mmCIF file of C-alpha atoms in Angstrom:
data_model
loop_
_atom_site.group_PDB
_atom_site.id
_atom_site.type_symbol
_atom_site.label_atom_id
_atom_site.label_comp_id
_atom_site.label_asym_id
_atom_site.label_seq_id
_atom_site.Cartn_x
_atom_site.Cartn_y
_atom_site.Cartn_z
ATOM 1 C CA MET A 104 -0.087 0.211 -0.154
ATOM 2 C CA ARG A 105 2.599 2.316 -0.942
ATOM 3 C CA LYS A 106 1.324 4.116 -3.800
ATOM 4 C CA PRO A 107 -1.310 6.461 -1.818
ATOM 5 C CA TYR A 108 1.735 7.929 0.287
ATOM 6 C CA TYR A 109 3.396 8.933 -3.145
ATOM 7 C CA VAL A 110 0.428 10.668 -4.178
ATOM 8 C CA SER A 111 -0.200 12.175 -0.928
ATOM 9 C CA PHE A 112 3.632 13.553 -0.944
ATOM 10 C CA ILE A 113 3.361 14.939 -4.407
ATOM 11 C CA ALA A 114 0.164 16.502 -3.628
ATOM 12 C CA LEU A 115 1.317 18.303 -0.446
ATOM 13 C CA ALA A 116 4.415 19.452 -2.423
ATOM 14 C CA LEU A 117 2.401 21.008 -4.939
ATOM 15 C CA PHE A 118 -0.110 22.191 -2.261
ATOM 16 C CA VAL A 119 2.750 24.043 -0.266
ATOM 17 C CA PHE A 120 5.149 25.147 -3.277
ATOM 18 C CA LEU A 121 2.837 26.211 -5.999
ATOM 19 C CA PRO A 122 0.708 28.866 -4.047
ATOM 20 C CA CYS A 123 4.291 30.670 -2.679
ATOM 21 C CA ARG A 124 5.612 30.502 -6.324
ATOM 22 C CA MET A 125 2.586 31.838 -8.175
ATOM 23 C CA PHE A 126 2.744 35.031 -5.513
ATOM 24 C CA GLY A 127 6.438 35.164 -6.310
ATOM 25 C CA GLN A 128 6.068 35.089 -10.013
ATOM 26 C CA ILE A 129 3.674 37.971 -9.531
ATOM 27 C CA ASN A 130 5.889 39.719 -7.620
ATOM 28 C CA SER A 131 8.645 39.587 -10.365
ATOM 29 C CA ASP A 132 12.050 40.972 -10.302
ATOM 30 C CA ASP A 133 10.619 44.044 -12.080
ATOM 31 C CA SER A 134 8.312 44.585 -9.007
ATOM 32 C CA GLY A 135 9.279 46.874 -6.040
ATOM 33 C CA PHE A 136 6.891 44.730 -3.754
ATOM 34 C CA LYS A 137 9.327 41.562 -3.624
ATOM 35 C CA ASP A 138 10.828 40.801 -0.373
ATOM 36 C CA TYR A 139 14.757 39.999 -0.546
ATOM 37 C CA TYR A 140 16.731 38.046 2.096
ATOM 38 C CA PRO A 141 20.333 38.014 1.493
ATOM 39 C CA ILE A 142 20.997 35.027 3.833
ATOM 40 C CA ALA A 143 18.577 32.487 3.325
ATOM 41 C CA LYS A 144 17.469 28.901 3.013
ATOM 42 C CA ARG A 145 16.152 27.991 -0.179
ATOM 43 C CA PRO A 146 12.958 25.689 -1.036
ATOM 44 C CA TYR A 147 13.555 22.626 -2.921
ATOM 45 C CA LEU A 148 12.041 19.450 -4.193
ATOM 46 C CA SER A 149 14.617 16.704 -4.999
ATOM 47 C CA GLY A 150 15.141 12.976 -5.614
ATOM 48 C CA GLY A 151 18.517 10.899 -5.917
ATOM 49 C CA VAL A 152 20.636 8.015 -5.275
ATOM 50 C CA GLY A 153 22.715 7.272 -2.233
ATOM 51 C CA ASN A 154 21.108 6.263 1.159
ATOM 52 C CA ASN A 155 21.998 5.215 4.729
ATOM 53 C CA PRO A 156 21.563 1.252 5.349
ATOM 54 C CA TYR A 157 18.213 1.641 7.144
ATOM 55 C CA GLU A 158 16.129 3.727 4.661
ATOM 56 C CA ASN A 159 15.602 4.437 1.105
ATOM 57 C CA ILE A 160 14.902 8.387 0.515
ATOM 58 C CA VAL A 161 12.384 8.722 -2.541
ATOM 59 C CA PHE A 162 11.546 12.535 -2.241
ATOM 60 C CA ASP A 163 13.189 15.176 -0.194
ATOM 61 C CA ALA A 164 11.589 18.642 0.135
ATOM 62 C CA LYS A 165 12.079 21.704 2.138
ATOM 63 C CA PRO A 166 9.032 24.247 1.509
ATOM 64 C CA VAL A 167 10.596 26.998 3.212
ATOM 65 C CA VAL A 168 8.573 30.351 3.373
ATOM 66 C CA TYR A 169 9.832 33.797 5.114
ATOM 67 C CA TYR A 170 6.797 36.129 6.265
ATOM 68 C CA GLY A 171 7.951 39.512 6.207
ATOM 69 C CA ILE A 172 7.367 41.723 8.830
ATOM 70 C CA TYR A 173 9.314 44.618 7.512
ATOM 71 C CA ASN A 174 11.861 44.694 4.582
ATOM 72 C CA ASP A 175 13.286 47.542 2.960
ATOM 73 C CA ILE A 176 16.691 45.810 1.526
ATOM 74 C CA ARG A 177 16.083 46.353 -2.091
ATOM 75 C CA GLU A 178 14.914 49.980 -1.675
ATOM 76 C CA ALA A 179 18.216 50.625 0.663
ATOM 77 C CA LEU A 180 20.230 49.162 -2.214
ATOM 78 C CA SER A 181 18.920 51.040 -4.956
ATOM 79 C CA LYS A 182 19.494 54.284 -3.498
ATOM 80 C CA ASP A 183 22.523 56.472 -4.560
ATOM 81 C CA THR A 184 24.060 56.945 -1.023
ATOM 82 C CA ILE A 185 24.970 54.260 1.255
ATOM 83 C CA THR A 186 21.894 53.175 3.308
ATOM 84 C CA PRO A 187 21.644 50.054 5.416
ATOM 85 C CA GLY A 188 18.764 47.908 4.637
ATOM 86 C CA ASP A 189 16.742 45.664 7.183
ATOM 87 C CA ALA A 190 14.481 42.644 7.140
ATOM 88 C CA ILE A 191 12.487 41.280 10.071
ATOM 89 C CA TYR A 192 10.753 38.246 9.430
ATOM 90 C CA ILE A 193 9.272 34.756 10.411
ATOM 91 C CA SER A 194 10.714 31.928 8.531
ATOM 92 C CA LEU A 195 9.132 28.296 8.643
ATOM 93 C CA GLN A 196 11.394 25.629 7.536
ATOM 94 C CA PRO A 197 10.143 22.428 7.495
ATOM 95 C CA GLN A 198 11.711 19.381 5.656
ATOM 96 C CA LEU A 199 9.807 16.269 4.437
ATOM 97 C CA ARG A 200 11.088 13.246 3.142
ATOM 98 C CA LEU A 201 9.140 10.093 1.718
ATOM 99 C CA TYR A 202 11.030 6.863 1.880
ATOM 100 C CA ASN A 203 10.428 3.556 0.025
ATOM 101 C CA GLU A 204 8.533 1.980 2.721
ATOM 102 C CA ASN A 205 4.951 2.183 4.395
ATOM 103 C CA SER A 206 4.571 5.702 5.618
ATOM 104 C CA LYS A 207 2.601 4.879 8.780
ATOM 105 C CA PRO A 208 3.173 6.188 10.975
ATOM 106 C CA VAL A 209 4.726 9.498 9.675
ATOM 107 C CA LYS A 210 8.455 9.176 10.304
ATOM 108 C CA THR A 211 10.122 11.961 12.122
ATOM 109 C CA PRO A 212 9.735 15.053 9.905
ATOM 110 C CA SER A 213 11.933 17.913 10.786
ATOM 111 C CA TYR A 214 10.504 21.341 11.507
ATOM 112 C CA LYS A 215 12.239 24.648 11.937
ATOM 113 C CA ALA A 216 10.748 27.975 12.909
ATOM 114 C CA PHE A 217 12.695 31.311 13.205
ATOM 115 C CA LEU A 218 12.222 34.856 13.938
ATOM 116 C CA GLY A 219 14.852 36.687 12.400
ATOM 117 C CA TRP A 220 16.605 40.108 11.710
ATOM 118 C CA GLN A 221 19.313 40.929 8.738
ATOM 119 C CA ARG A 222 20.908 44.126 8.040
ATOM 120 C CA ILE A 223 22.829 44.668 4.806
ATOM 121 C CA LEU A 224 25.121 47.458 3.869
ATOM 122 C CA SER A 225 26.644 48.261 0.457
ATOM 123 C CA THR A 226 30.159 49.299 0.634
ATOM 124 C CA LYS A 227 31.731 51.883 -1.416
ATOM 125 C CA ASN A 228 32.759 49.564 -3.990
ATOM 126 C CA ASN A 229 29.188 48.350 -4.342
ATOM 127 C CA ASN A 230 29.796 44.876 -2.550
ATOM 128 C CA PHE A 231 27.410 43.743 0.345
ATOM 129 C CA PHE A 232 28.027 43.099 3.793
ATOM 130 C CA THR A 233 25.018 41.250 5.606
ATOM 131 C CA ALA A 234 24.675 40.198 9.262
ATOM 132 C CA ALA A 235 21.854 37.862 10.599
ATOM 133 C CA PHE A 236 20.311 36.817 13.767
ATOM 134 C CA GLU A 237 17.627 34.027 14.145
ATOM 135 C CA THR A 238 16.358 32.531 17.010
ATOM 136 C CA GLY A 239 13.594 29.961 17.411
ATOM 137 C CA HIS A 240 12.755 25.998 17.646
ATOM 138 C CA TYR A 241 13.900 22.802 16.223
ATOM 139 C CA SER A 242 11.944 19.483 16.552
ATOM 140 C CA ASN A 243 10.563 16.411 14.488
ATOM 141 C CA GLY A 244 7.161 16.392 16.339
ATOM 142 C CA GLN A 245 7.702 12.763 17.841
ATOM 143 C CA THR A 246 7.243 11.753 21.397
ATOM 144 C CA GLY A 247 8.969 8.199 21.591
ATOM 145 C CA ALA A 248 12.326 7.657 23.120
ATOM 146 C CA ALA A 249 15.113 8.311 20.761
ATOM 147 C CA PHE A 250 16.873 5.076 21.093
ATOM 148 C CA SER A 251 14.032 2.598 22.050
ATOM 149 C CA THR A 252 11.110 1.682 20.078
ATOM 150 C CA GLU A 253 9.413 0.603 23.365
ATOM 151 C CA PHE A 254 9.060 3.562 25.456
ATOM 152 C CA GLU A 255 8.033 7.182 25.253
ATOM 153 C CA GLU A 256 10.505 9.960 25.550
ATOM 154 C CA GLY A 257 10.949 10.719 29.232
ATOM 155 C CA THR A 258 9.869 7.664 30.930
ATOM 156 C CA ASP A 259 11.999 5.523 33.024
ATOM 157 C CA GLY A 260 12.503 2.958 30.055
ATOM 158 C CA GLY A 261 13.335 5.758 27.644
ATOM 159 C CA ASN A 262 15.747 6.936 29.963
ATOM 160 C CA ALA A 263 17.004 3.529 30.690
ATOM 161 C CA ALA A 264 18.207 3.276 27.063
ATOM 162 C CA TYR A 265 20.551 6.097 27.299
ATOM 163 C CA ASP A 266 22.371 4.410 30.181
ATOM 164 C CA ALA A 267 23.474 1.728 28.021
ATOM 165 C CA ILE A 268 24.852 4.066 25.345
ATOM 166 C CA THR A 269 28.864 4.161 25.218
ATOM 167 C CA ASP A 270 31.403 5.837 23.172
ATOM 168 C CA ASP A 271 31.262 2.631 21.244
ATOM 169 C CA THR A 272 27.756 2.425 20.651
ATOM 170 C CA ASP A 273 26.655 2.357 16.966
ATOM 171 C CA LEU A 274 23.635 5.116 17.419
ATOM 172 C CA ALA A 275 22.575 4.733 13.762
ATOM 173 C CA ALA A 276 21.764 1.337 14.235
ATOM 174 C CA LEU A 277 20.013 1.849 17.565
ATOM 175 C CA LEU A 278 17.918 4.984 16.525
ATOM 176 C CA ASN A 279 14.114 4.796 16.750
ATOM 177 C CA ARG A 280 13.531 6.131 13.266
ATOM 178 C CA ALA A 281 9.777 5.896 13.166
ATOM 179 C CA THR A 282 8.709 8.008 16.568
ATOM 180 C CA GLY A 283 12.189 9.064 17.831
ATOM 181 C CA ASN A 284 11.980 12.452 19.762
ATOM 182 C CA PHE A 285 14.130 15.204 18.666
ATOM 183 C CA SER A 286 13.642 18.594 20.053
ATOM 184 C CA THR A 287 15.668 21.639 20.750
ATOM 185 C CA ASN A 288 15.641 25.842 20.950
ATOM 186 C CA VAL A 289 18.402 27.266 18.355
ATOM 187 C CA THR A 290 19.734 30.525 17.770
ATOM 188 C CA ARG A 291 22.084 31.252 14.642
ATOM 189 C CA PHE A 292 24.415 34.280 13.673
ATOM 190 C CA SER A 293 25.291 34.490 10.365
ATOM 191 C CA LEU A 294 27.463 36.742 8.330
ATOM 192 C CA ASN A 295 27.848 37.261 4.438
ATOM 193 C CA TYR A 296 29.870 39.211 2.211
ATOM 194 C CA ARG A 297 29.311 39.635 -1.628
ATOM 195 C CA ILE A 298 31.723 40.719 -4.129
ATOM 196 C CA ASN A 299 29.713 42.098 -7.198
ATOM 197 C CA LEU A 300 30.759 42.664 -10.682
ATOM 198 C CA PHE A 301 28.089 44.807 -12.600
ATOM 199 C CA ASP A 302 26.855 45.334 -16.120
ATOM 200 C CA SER A 303 26.169 48.683 -17.998
ATOM 201 C CA ILE A 304 22.832 48.842 -16.196
ATOM 202 C CA SER A 305 24.215 48.163 -12.654
ATOM 203 C CA LYS A 306 22.865 44.789 -12.484
ATOM 204 C CA PRO A 307 25.263 42.125 -10.662
ATOM 205 C CA THR A 308 26.624 39.611 -13.585
ATOM 206 C CA LYS A 309 29.275 37.996 -11.439
ATOM 207 C CA ILE A 310 29.038 37.356 -7.651
ATOM 208 C CA HIS A 311 31.270 35.998 -5.393
ATOM 209 C CA SER A 312 29.718 35.095 -1.985
ATOM 210 C CA PHE A 313 31.163 34.161 1.157
ATOM 211 C CA THR A 314 29.125 33.066 4.401
ATOM 212 C CA LEU A 315 29.946 32.064 7.920
ATOM 213 C CA ALA A 316 27.168 30.944 10.531
ATOM 214 C CA TYR A 317 27.417 29.840 14.288
ATOM 215 C CA GLN A 318 24.499 27.731 15.118
ATOM 216 C CA LEU A 319 23.819 27.234 18.775
ATOM 217 C CA TYR A 320 21.207 24.713 20.558
ATOM 218 C CA HIS A 321 20.244 25.699 23.807
ATOM 219 C CA ASN A 322 17.187 24.967 26.208
ATOM 220 C CA ARG A 323 15.268 28.165 26.741
ATOM 221 C CA PHE A 324 12.958 29.436 23.827
ATOM 222 C CA MET A 325 14.668 32.679 22.583
ATOM 223 C CA GLY A 326 16.788 32.133 25.573
ATOM 224 C CA VAL A 327 14.030 33.444 27.832
ATOM 225 C CA PHE A 328 11.245 31.018 28.042
ATOM 226 C CA ASP A 329 11.088 27.765 29.466
ATOM 227 C CA PHE A 330 9.564 25.601 26.879
ATOM 228 C CA GLY A 331 10.621 23.622 23.643
ATOM 229 C CA GLY A 332 13.819 22.954 25.070
ATOM 230 C CA TYR A 333 16.125 19.634 24.652
ATOM 231 C CA ASN A 334 16.196 16.479 26.897
ATOM 232 C CA PRO A 335 19.556 16.475 28.906
ATOM 233 C CA ASN A 336 20.266 13.094 27.533
ATOM 234 C CA ASP A 337 20.092 14.032 24.091
ATOM 235 C CA ILE A 338 22.212 17.087 24.242
ATOM 236 C CA ALA A 339 25.064 15.142 25.335
ATOM 237 C CA ILE A 340 24.529 13.149 22.388
ATOM 238 C CA TYR A 341 24.276 15.627 19.528
ATOM 239 C CA GLY A 342 26.099 18.468 21.130
ATOM 240 C CA ARG A 343 25.400 22.128 21.264
ATOM 241 C CA HIS A 344 27.770 23.912 18.539
ATOM 242 C CA GLN A 345 27.715 23.708 14.898
ATOM 243 C CA LEU A 346 29.736 26.114 12.391
ATOM 244 C CA GLU A 347 28.803 26.613 8.704
ATOM 245 C CA MET A 348 31.089 27.941 5.944
ATOM 246 C CA MET A 349 29.856 28.621 2.223
ATOM 247 C CA TYR A 350 31.289 29.859 -0.658
ATOM 248 C CA GLY A 351 29.012 30.437 -3.702
ATOM 249 C CA TYR A 352 29.914 31.855 -7.228
ATOM 250 C CA THR A 353 27.136 33.390 -9.582
ATOM 251 C CA GLY A 354 27.341 34.212 -13.360
ATOM 252 C CA TYR A 355 25.671 34.080 -16.692
ATOM 253 C CA LEU A 356 25.596 31.844 -19.728
ATOM 254 C CA LYS A 357 23.851 34.289 -22.226
ATOM 255 C CA LYS A 358 20.512 34.977 -20.490
ATOM 256 C CA ALA A 359 20.736 31.984 -18.177
ATOM 257 C CA ARG A 360 22.076 32.468 -14.757
ATOM 258 C CA PHE A 361 23.919 29.792 -12.894
ATOM 259 C CA SER A 362 25.388 29.146 -9.392
ATOM 260 C CA LEU A 363 28.295 26.976 -8.217
ATOM 261 C CA GLU A 364 28.136 26.457 -4.430
ATOM 262 C CA GLN A 365 30.253 24.583 -1.498
ATOM 263 C CA GLU A 366 29.006 24.304 1.732
ATOM 264 C CA VAL A 367 30.705 22.602 4.793
ATOM 265 C CA TYR A 368 29.292 21.892 8.237
ATOM 266 C CA LEU A 369 31.259 21.232 11.292
ATOM 267 C CA HIS A 370 29.467 19.780 14.429
ATOM 268 C CA PHE A 371 31.154 19.756 18.046
ATOM 269 C CA GLY A 372 30.401 17.749 20.900
ATOM 270 C CA SER A 373 28.448 14.767 19.306
ATOM 271 C CA HIS A 374 28.566 11.378 20.112
ATOM 272 C CA PRO A 375 31.922 9.349 18.656
ATOM 273 C CA SER A 376 29.630 7.241 16.194
ATOM 274 C CA ALA A 377 28.352 10.565 14.285
ATOM 275 C CA GLU A 378 30.715 12.192 11.687
ATOM 276 C CA SER A 379 31.539 15.703 12.736
ATOM 277 C CA TYR A 380 31.392 17.038 9.203
ATOM 278 C CA ARG A 381 29.002 17.483 6.286
ATOM 279 C CA SER A 382 29.677 18.685 2.902
ATOM 280 C CA GLU A 383 27.470 19.815 -0.005
ATOM 281 C CA SER A 384 28.673 20.734 -3.523
ATOM 282 C CA ARG A 385 25.928 22.229 -5.939
ATOM 283 C CA GLY A 386 25.251 23.524 -9.099
ATOM 284 C CA ILE A 387 22.172 25.582 -9.924
ATOM 285 C CA ILE A 388 20.953 26.893 -13.272
ATOM 286 C CA TYR A 389 18.298 29.298 -13.720
ATOM 287 C CA PRO A 390 17.181 29.282 -17.499
ATOM 288 C CA TRP A 391 14.782 32.131 -17.198
ATOM 289 C CA ASP A 392 16.618 34.470 -15.024
ATOM 290 C CA ASN A 393 14.028 34.768 -12.236
ATOM 291 C CA ASP A 394 13.902 32.911 -8.910
ATOM 292 C CA PHE A 395 13.169 29.459 -10.358
ATOM 293 C CA GLY A 396 16.108 26.853 -10.847
ATOM 294 C CA PHE A 397 17.068 23.411 -11.412
ATOM 295 C CA PHE A 398 20.036 21.975 -9.245
ATOM 296 C CA ALA A 399 22.464 19.167 -8.614
ATOM 297 C CA GLU A 400 24.109 18.522 -5.374
ATOM 298 C CA PHE A 401 26.576 15.863 -3.984
ATOM 299 C CA SER A 402 26.772 15.622 -0.334
ATOM 300 C CA PHE A 403 28.643 13.439 2.088
ATOM 301 C CA GLY A 404 29.120 13.434 6.182
ATOM 302 C CA PHE A 405 26.328 13.489 8.730
ATOM 303 C CA ASP A 406 22.776 14.001 7.515
ATOM 304 C CA ASP A 407 21.359 17.303 8.329
ATOM 305 C CA TYR A 408 17.973 16.353 9.494
ATOM 306 C CA ASN A 409 17.392 16.235 13.314
ATOM 307 C CA TYR A 410 18.410 12.986 14.882
ATOM 308 C CA ARG A 411 19.421 11.548 11.453
ATOM 309 C CA PHE A 412 22.749 13.432 12.147
ATOM 310 C CA VAL A 413 23.933 9.822 13.348
ATOM 311 C CA ASP A 414 23.866 8.734 9.621
ATOM 312 C CA ASN A 415 26.350 9.302 7.306
ATOM 313 C CA PHE A 416 26.337 8.471 3.685
ATOM 314 C CA PRO A 417 27.161 9.962 0.234
ATOM 315 C CA ARG A 418 24.012 11.298 -1.835
ATOM 316 C CA LEU A 419 23.391 12.621 -5.248
ATOM 317 C CA SER A 420 20.289 14.709 -5.845
ATOM 318 C CA VAL A 421 18.606 16.623 -8.570
ATOM 319 C CA GLY A 422 15.549 18.867 -8.404
ATOM 320 C CA VAL A 423 14.343 22.083 -8.400
ATOM 321 C CA THR A 424 14.508 25.279 -6.146
ATOM 322 C CA TRP A 425 13.941 28.774 -5.572
ATOM 323 C CA ASP A 426 16.104 31.721 -4.791
ATOM 324 C CA TRP A 427 15.345 34.386 -2.187
ATOM 325 C CA PHE A 428 18.093 37.022 -3.533
ATOM 326 C CA THR A 429 17.941 36.932 -7.138
ATOM 327 C CA PRO A 430 20.290 39.736 -8.837
ATOM 328 C CA PHE A 431 18.573 43.127 -9.472
ATOM 329 C CA VAL A 432 19.559 46.770 -10.313
ATOM 330 C CA ILE A 433 20.538 48.266 -7.142
ATOM 331 C CA LYS A 434 21.069 51.718 -8.099
ATOM 332 C CA LYS A 435 20.036 54.313 -10.483
ATOM 333 C CA GLN A 436 23.185 56.275 -10.711
ATOM 334 C CA LYS A 437 26.705 55.004 -11.702
ATOM 335 C CA ILE A 438 28.609 56.933 -8.788
ATOM 336 C CA ARG A 439 27.474 56.330 -5.508
ATOM 337 C CA LYS A 440 28.473 58.617 -2.701
#
C-alpha cells in the first residue's frame, strides 16, 4: 500500500510550493513589492541516489517560507547613497521525506521556525555585507524515546536506554526512526560578504559570496521562555555547537543565470559514532533568470535532518529550487556617494 503515500506526498508538495511561487512570480524582479533575504535557506524538491543502510529516500522537500514583517533591503540598495537595509521576518523551514516503505506512522519529519533580523550594507565599491540573527525552535514532532521503540520520551524505560549507550555504541543502528523524539531551541548568527561585478545597467552579473554561520542549541526558547528545549540526555549526544561555511559563485551563460556552491558544516560535541562534518557541493541553473532553478548536489558526511545526524552516507540529488535573493538593479546612477 505504498502508492497512496506517493500521491499524498506529491500533492502536499504541490499544495505548499505552487501558491508560494505563484505569488513570487506575480511579485517578479521588476516589481518593487518583492522581499529579499540575502541570507536564506532555499526551498527545494529533489530526488536522488545514495542512502543510509536503514532507509531509502525517494523524495526530499524543504518548503521554506519567509513571512516579512518589515523589509526595505531592495529600497536601500537602490539608493544613490550608502544606506543600510533591514529585514525582520518569521521563517518556517520544514523538511519532509518520503521513504520507499510504508509511511504509517509518519516518520520523523523535521520542523524549524525562526524569528529573524538581517541588516545589509553596501560598501563604496558596491559590494554587500550582511549580518543575520535568527532564533527559534527545531524539532521533529515525535514523542517516542530516541533510542528505544518500546518507550516514550522521558519515561523510566526511555531514560534507561541512554544508560546503555557508550562511546562504542553505533547510534545509527540503535535510532528509533519511526517515533524517536528530537527537540531543541536554536539560535543562529550569520555573516555574508558579496563581491559584485556589474553590467552597464548596474545589475550584478558576477558574484562571489562568502558566508560564515554559527548555530547554538539551547534549552530556553529565545533564551528566555522555558519550553521547547532539549532532553539533557539528548544534548550530550548531539552537542550544542555547529559552524557553517559556504562559498558561492554566480554568473551568466548568455541569458541564463547559474550558481556554483560549496558548503561545509562542522558539528562539535556529538557522539563519537556520528561524523563531525558534512559537505554539500551543488550547481544551480536558472534558465529564465528569475527565482526558479534546477539543481544537482553531491553531499557526504552527517545527515542534516534532526536526529539523523547519526547517519553518514554520500548522496547525489537533483531537483528544483527557488532563490530568495535574485540579482537586480541596485542603483539608478553609476556613481554612489
